[in-house]
Each structure stands twice: as structure tokens, then as C-alpha cells.
Amino acid sequence: MLDKTLSPASFEQRLYEGWEAAGRFGAHPESPAAPFTIMIPPPNVTGSLHIGHALTFTIQDTLIRWRRMQGRDALWQPGTDHAGIATQMVVERLLATQGVDRREIGREKFLEHVWEWKGQSGGSITRQLRRLGASLDWPRERFTMDEGLSEAVREVFVTLHRQGLIYRDRRLVNWDPKFQTAISDLEVESREVKGSLWHLRYPVEGEAGRFIVVATTRPETMLGDTAIAVHPEDERFRDLIGQFAILPLVGRRIPIVADEYSDPEKGSGAVKITPAHDFNDFAVGKRHGLAMPSVLDADGRVFLDEIAGDIAALPGVTEPDFVRALAGKDRFAARKEIIAELERLDLVEKIEPHTHAVPHGDRSGVPIEPRLTMQWYCDAATLAKPAIEAVETGRTEFVPKHFENIFFSWMRDIQPWCISRQLWWGHQIPAWYAPDGSVFVARTEEEALAEARAKLGADVTLTRDPDVLDTWFSSALWPFSTLGWPTKTAELAKYYPGDVLVTGWDIIFFWVARMMMMGLHFMGDVPFRTVYIHGLVRDEKGQKMSKSKGNVIDPLELVDSFGADALRFTIASLATPGRDVKLGRKRVEDFRSFGTKLWNAARFCEMNGIAPDAGFDPAAVRTPLARWILDAANTAIAEANAALEAYRMDDYASACYRFVWNSFCDWFLEFAKPALNGEDGPEKAEVKGAAQHVLGTILKLLHPVMPYLTEELWARLGYGAEGTLMVTAWPQPIAIPGAAEARAELDWVVGLVSAVRGVRAEMNVPPSVTVPLLAQGAAAETLARGARWIEAIRRLGRATGFHPLEGEAPKGVAQVVVGEATILLPLAEVIDLAAERARLAKERDKAAAEGAKVEQKLANADFVARAKPEVVEENRERLAAYQAEVARLEAALARIAE
RNA sequence: GGGCGCUUAGCUCAGCGGUAGAGCGCCUCGCUUACACCGAGGAUGCCGAUGGUUCGAAUCCGUCAGCGCCCACCA
């Protein structure tokens, strides 16, 4: 016997362990079944499950369980990501609390600490995924830094290098002074900063007293200025083009050049050019062959080595001692001092308040410093071309479609991808340097050494590039590296390309685009056929969740409180493609009642001896009620399938919800009660048969989204003879003979009961008052239905009987129109006749108004001529129905006229 | 500056060319032997504004407004 209350905690863990122990999650490469593959977006190995994970993994698990039940050989590939910067950061912080600096202990020791940390906390995310019910193929779990994936990384790097698609280059990078590493364009985010726009006077060489004014937001970079640019057409500066200015403080002679980059509308119209510290200036510098001295170091401190020779004494303009004293000062401290000094020299024209966007490191949160350094780059533009084409031709499709435009706009203007990071945690770049500076890229040190010896002689020694690769480099290989590539495994042959990639829009560029590029380049095919993009989880107010705002909700706490199924069902219900999901604790609490409802319905079935019956044949039943619910189940199956095919988790959830709650519980079980309480016989047997069959169908339909509850009920109610629900066949619609008639009949009963309930409630008839229903103008079929359904009508309509009206109508009646008949409820003692007249008049007016609208439409010759014939016909029918209803309501009114 | 999304019942959101919907909330009634995490009934909408296309527009197109976001932008 099922417990009176549903307590998910009592079975979730047990069920999961059972599934896992029995190997239910495993894919079967040797099976002839068609594969269905989802690659997990690997979470950070040391991370913990957050609500965003709950969203994405609920969707993935729902899809994978559904396809698995459909008989596909489902692979949901698990794994975790080493998450370079994030993990290194965490461990560095941890060590800092013990007073340890990574630079003191060195690379090797530090990496030991990271691996140790990974060992400690690495399992937590996968344990948490299990609690959510995620049916991942655990024995296949991979880690982006395990040996196989590392081999894939080396292979890809070496291959792309040989193909010229990976190269070293000295150019400006986004340098994160906090983490002391280069980062890619994507890891930079703009933040609005309130600053100042300083207008500085640079003396014009040879014209005493003449200045050219430049405007800047970054005065500290002036030490590295090597030119001033003006627009070639700007009259104000035309005579200065080709002349030189003197860089204040330093004394360097810098040319005034004409360049279209200079915008006469901005600032003073003349712009100082610091090629080593600004991306635009770098471009200008290249065009004009300017020197590019760096004046800030890796820490963002003033660095004078490259300009030492330029520092000159020029009274009133330069201050060599001041400049030398700046060495080693932080960029923002230097800014203040430089301004003060320039003011002292009267070289500041004016200062304007200025709000502008400043690039910040997305993880460090500090302003990025463009720096001229040697880094490794990947030629993304070349790799992007096939990826763009694959989406254009539909080989990979985005859901929703409009994300394709976002993908295109980025891919078509893609910049070289800086892939080297000055970190320790990650895949160390397989490149070795000889003392003469030549580079050897190879899979192993031996290979590199062999090459180097062949070229430079036997006694050459090599030093490995200390840098590691961008974390996303290994993630980009995930769809094939996890399957064993570069080895040609059976898995690779069967599960690549994957079917659908499920992820949030925030990592389309970071990850989706790069998997497309690498997949096409190395596998010759797209990594997945569909990219399903979901939104981000926000709090009830639509705010992004963050620890600092304190609005984070913990999915595991929700699982503890309401069960994993409640959380999953809530998420599915709210998951509209591409749209962000507003989720609060309350939403989950609300949806929890659905599981309870199902539990109680199952409990009711159990109490009534409704037990699984493998011999039941749905196509053979004759009882209209049985036919009706079996037919409704068919509709639910079709709706669920259509919704899942279209990645509409919300529609799938709501189709199940409506079917279970409204069709099965509210009507079917209520209608079934008289039969269930009655004598044994064919009708009772069929109703019970249909009930057990449909309940089984419900459990199957809901299993993908509510795996625990459905599996538990499956076993507890005895469906387990067919095996574990999670690998039971997905339900198929079964043709039900006479379904249309059954529908018509049940629709009538539902209509009658609803109408009677409605009028009783509106007339404030106490539930204790029961009356006969007198049918006036009822067709023979209606009277027959009334007779067949008398028990249900009595019970649900609180009626004593259903009879044709004979003779005169009683004086005090409430009346409702149901189909062609008017139903009279003799309630003289109970109701207020005036109120009933008013109610009927209102009903009549409503019907008349609706009718008038339809009539007007039909009076329009254009409508009749141009609208689809079936639409016209439908409207004619509606008009007739309204007219008939008005007539019946008129008659009802006449019957109780004063 | 370029682009995208959203604006529908008090709230959260479906619907995207032919009768305005759901869940929650609200109001009324109800312990009818599965369920008060319940049952029955009810109220509530110029479907952001404005033009247009169409026999017909919440739905398609234009314009505008508000909100949110992405990309670019350190003068």
C-alpha cells in the first residue's frame, strides 16, 4: 500500500543507485539500435551544482531518457572541465590562506596542489548530478586533462601548427594584470567607468609657444606615445602634418601624422598614439611605421627600459627625474602623478568628466591592459568558414533559429584567437625552444628534440614553452576527444556527430562555435545536428543570480525540500526555448503538488484494485468511459512527442499536467467511481483495465521529466514485471474503435455536470440540496445518455435523477442549456427567482452578443467570398448554435416569467 | 554606433493569421471514504502605442515608446 504522503527522499537515492548499479545509463556501441547522443557541457571539475546546471541538465536528461525509452542507443557523455583560470585562482587563494605563494613553491609543486584539490572536490559535481537524477553514462566519464584528452589536444595543436593555422605572433593582447596572463577577446567585458578626459598640451617643435592639444582618458600611457594623429582633412591641423611635437615629461620627438582614424569630432581632434597600449593606436603605429615601446609591465606598473634612451632634459617641458621616479609605480598611481606634474608645468588645457566603457577581465574584474607580447594564435577565421557554411546549409540547426544570426555575426567577423595563457594549470603548449630561438612543435619532447638535433646539431638543448592553452581549446574538442579520438574507436564511429547540444546562449561563442570549427576540421562533419539554446536562470525579479546579490538559490536545497522531480518538472514547465527562466523557491513549491496529485491518484487506483494487467487489450474495450480515457491518452502521447521533438519542454510538461490532472483525475477517476463501487462485471473490468493501462502510460510519459516518482510508482504498483520503467518502451498511440462516439458522449456528460454545478454555485444552492434534472427538448440520444450516466450525474451533479420534463414546468426552476436540451432544476424553495431571471437574461445577452458578432462577419460578402470555405462553414454553425441557445434561454425565461 | 529579444489577466508566462489561454494569486462554497500540496464554482484582459497589409491581426509589415541583452567603442 502506498503511503499517505509522497516523500521523495525515501526513494530517490535508492532508485538512482539501483539504476546505476544495473548499468541502465550505459550506451551500447555494439547494439544495432540507432544512436542518440548528447555531449554534456562539462562543468568545472571543482565546481558545485548551481541552478543553471539544474536547468541545462534537466533538459538534457529529459531528452536522453525519452530517446532511450524510444529504443535509441542513448549516450549521454559525462565529464568535467579543468577550467584553467578559475581552478588556478581557487587553489591560489586556498594556498594564500596558508601563507603560500605559488611562485615560491614553483610550478611542479603548485600543480600537485591543484591535482590534490581536484581529487578532493572533483567528485562533488558528479555526485550532485546524480541527485538530480541525471542518467549519464558514468563509466565513460572524461576529464579535459586526462591522458586521452590531453593526447587529443597535442594532436590538434601539432596538426594545426603544421597547417599554419596555429602560429606565434607578437601583437597586442588583452593582458590581465591581476592574473598575469593574456586572455582572449571573449574573456573581456566592457564596464562603464566614470573617468575624466584630459586635454594635454604637447609643444610643437620649433614653434615656441605653440601647442597641439590631445585628449586622453589614459594620461599614464603618454610615456609611450610615438605620434600624434590628426585627420587629413581637418583644417585646424593641416599645417602641422609632417611636423613634430615634443612629448612632455619625456622629451621624445614625435611626428604629427595624418590618419583617418583620428576623429575631428572627438576630444580635441588630435589624438596621441601609444601603439603598445591601445588596439587602435597599434594599427595606426603599423600604418606609419612607428616605434612601439611598452611603458607598463606585466603587473601594470610603469616600466621605463624601452624608453630610457628617449628621456631628455628640456626645461619647462620635460622632467627626467620625475619620469625616472615613476618606474615601478602602479598605472593608476602614475596617472595621478603625471597629471599633477603636467598641471604644474601648465600643460593641462582642461579636464572634462567622461564616462566611457573600459575593458575588464571577466574573471579578475580589473581593467585589461593591452600589451605587446608574443603569444600563440589560432587562425579562427579560416576554421570558421566551414562552420558558417554548415549552419547556412542547415547541417547544424539552432533552436530557436534566431541564434543563428548571433552565431553568424560573430563568426563572420572573427579575430585571431589568442590561445596561450601564462598560467600553470592547463595543457602545456607542446612547443620547445632552442637557444637560438627556433621553435619546435611536436607531440612529445623526444620528437621535438629529434627535429631540433637534425636541424641544429646533436648537442642542442630545448626548453619547453611554459604557457598553457586556453581552457576552451580542449573544450572545443570535447565532442570527439571524449569518444577516443585520435584513435578510431567504435564509439567515435557510432556517436559522432551528436544529435543535440544543449546549452545556454552565454557560451555560444566560447564553446559552440569552437566545437563547430574543430569538429569540422578534424572529423570532417559537424559535431551535432541541433544546437538547443536555453536561457539563463534568474531570480523571481529577473535579476541575474549572484553571490554578491545574495539571491542565489541552491538546487540541492530544493531537491532536499521538494524532491528532484519537483525541481525538474518546474524547470521543464518554465523552459521556453531561448528565454531566460525566472525561478524562485515558491515556483518549485507550487509545482510540487503535481507529483503529490499523481501519487494520490496512483494510491486511489491501488485502493480500488486497479493493478497492472499485461493481458489488457485497449483496442477491445467497449465501455465509452474506457474508450474515452484511452483515446485521451493517445492525444497526450501525441502532444508529448510533438513537444519533445520540438524541444518544447514547457509544452511537454503542460500536456502531461493537463492529462493527469484534468482528464485522468478530475473526470475519469470521478466517472469511474460508480463502476468501481458497483458489482463486478464487464464494465467494471474494462474501466479498471483502462485505468491501469492509462496509469501505466502516464508513468511512461512522465518518466523523462520525473524519473524517480514514476519509477517508484511503477515498482510499487506492480508494473515492475515489465522491468525497470526507465528502459520500458515509450508509449505508442493505439487505435481505439468508437473513440469519436465515446468523445461525444463524455463531452456531453462533462458539459451537463459542469453546467449543473455552475448554476448551483451561482444560485448559492447548498450542497445538501439535491434535485432531479428535468430535460426539456432533449433528443432520444440525450435521454439515453442521461440514463447510462445516471450514477455519475447523481454523484457529480448532486442530482437525484435525470428525466424528461413531462407536462408543465414547475414554477420555481433554475435552468441551463446543454446542447439541444434545456435542463430544469426544480429549486423553488431554495433559489431567488428574480436572481435566476437576471442570470438567464445575462446568459441570453451573452449568447446573443456572440451570435451578433458571427452574424456580422457572415454578412460581409468579402468574408464569405474570400475566407476558406471551412472557416465560413464553421462560422455558420456557430451562428446557428448561438441562435438556438438564445431561443432556449428565451424559452427558459418565459417559463419563469412573473 | 550595429544587432537581438521582450511588452498578453494582479504575478509568471504560453499562444504568433480565423471563437483570448495556463499556472499561481484573488473571491465564494465545500472535511462528497485518493488527494486541503484537495474539490466545485467565479471574477479579472482597448494582447505597449500608432500606421499599414488582409475578408479577417494579439498573431504579418512599417514607425515609435519602455524594458532587457549581445557586439563594437579606453579622444
Coordinates of C-alpha atoms (C1' of nucleotides) in Angstrom, one line a residue, chain B residues 10-75:
Chain B
rG10 C1' -2.7 41.1 -10.0
rC11 C1' 2.1 37.9 -10.8
rU12 C1' 5.0 34.4 -14.1
rC13 C1' 4.3 33.2 -18.9
rA14 C1' 2.1 30.1 -23.4
rG15 C1' -0.4 31.4 -28.0
rC16 C1' 2.2 34.1 -33.4
rG17 C1' -3.5 34.9 -39.4
rG18 C1' -9.7 32.7 -38.1
rU19 C1' -14.5 32.0 -31.0
rA20 C1' -8.1 35.4 -25.9
rG21 C1' -5.3 30.7 -22.7
rA22 C1' -2.5 28.1 -18.4
rG23 C1' -0.2 28.0 -13.6
rC24 C1' 0.0 30.8 -9.3
rG25 C1' -2.7 34.6 -6.7
rC26 C1' -7.7 36.6 -5.5
rC27 C1' -13.3 35.8 -4.3
rU28 C1' -17.4 32.3 -3.0
rC29 C1' -18.7 27.4 -1.4
rG30 C1' -17.2 22.6 0.3
rC31 C1' -13.8 17.6 5.5
rU32 C1' -18.7 14.1 -1.4
rU33 C1' -14.2 7.5 2.1
rA34 C1' -7.2 9.3 -3.5
rC35 C1' -5.5 14.0 -2.6
rA36 C1' -6.7 20.9 1.8
rC37 C1' 0.3 20.1 -1.8
rC38 C1' -7.5 19.0 -2.3
rG39 C1' -12.5 19.6 -4.7
rA40 C1' -16.5 22.7 -7.1
rG41 C1' -17.6 27.5 -9.0
rG42 C1' -16.3 32.6 -10.1
rA43 C1' -14.1 37.5 -11.3
rU44 C1' -10.3 39.8 -14.0
rG45 C1' -7.6 41.5 -20.5
rC46 C1' -8.8 48.5 -25.7
rC47 C1' -2.9 41.2 -26.2
rG48 C1' 2.7 48.6 -25.2
rA49 C1' 1.3 52.9 -28.9
rU50 C1' 0.4 54.1 -33.9
rG51 C1' 0.0 53.4 -39.1
rG52 C1' -0.4 49.6 -42.9
rU53 C1' -1.3 44.5 -45.4
rU54 C1' -5.7 41.2 -45.2
rC55 C1' -12.5 39.3 -45.9
rG56 C1' -10.2 38.9 -41.0
rA57 C1' -4.3 40.9 -37.0
rA58 C1' -2.5 39.6 -30.1
rU59 C1' -0.6 37.0 -34.4
rC60 C1' 2.3 39.7 -40.7
rC61 C1' 4.9 44.5 -42.2
rG62 C1' 6.4 49.9 -41.0
rU63 C1' 7.2 53.6 -37.2
rC64 C1' 7.5 55.0 -32.1
rA65 C1' 8.0 54.1 -26.8
rG66 C1' 9.5 51.4 -22.5
rC67 C1' 12.4 47.2 -20.5
rG68 C1' 16.4 43.6 -21.0
rC69 C1' 20.6 41.7 -23.5
rC70 C1' 24.7 41.0 -27.1
rC71 C1' 28.6 43.1 -30.1
rA72 C1' 31.7 47.4 -31.1
rC73 C1' 33.7 51.8 -28.6
rC74 C1' 39.8 53.2 -23.1
rA75 C1' 39.5 61.1 -27.7

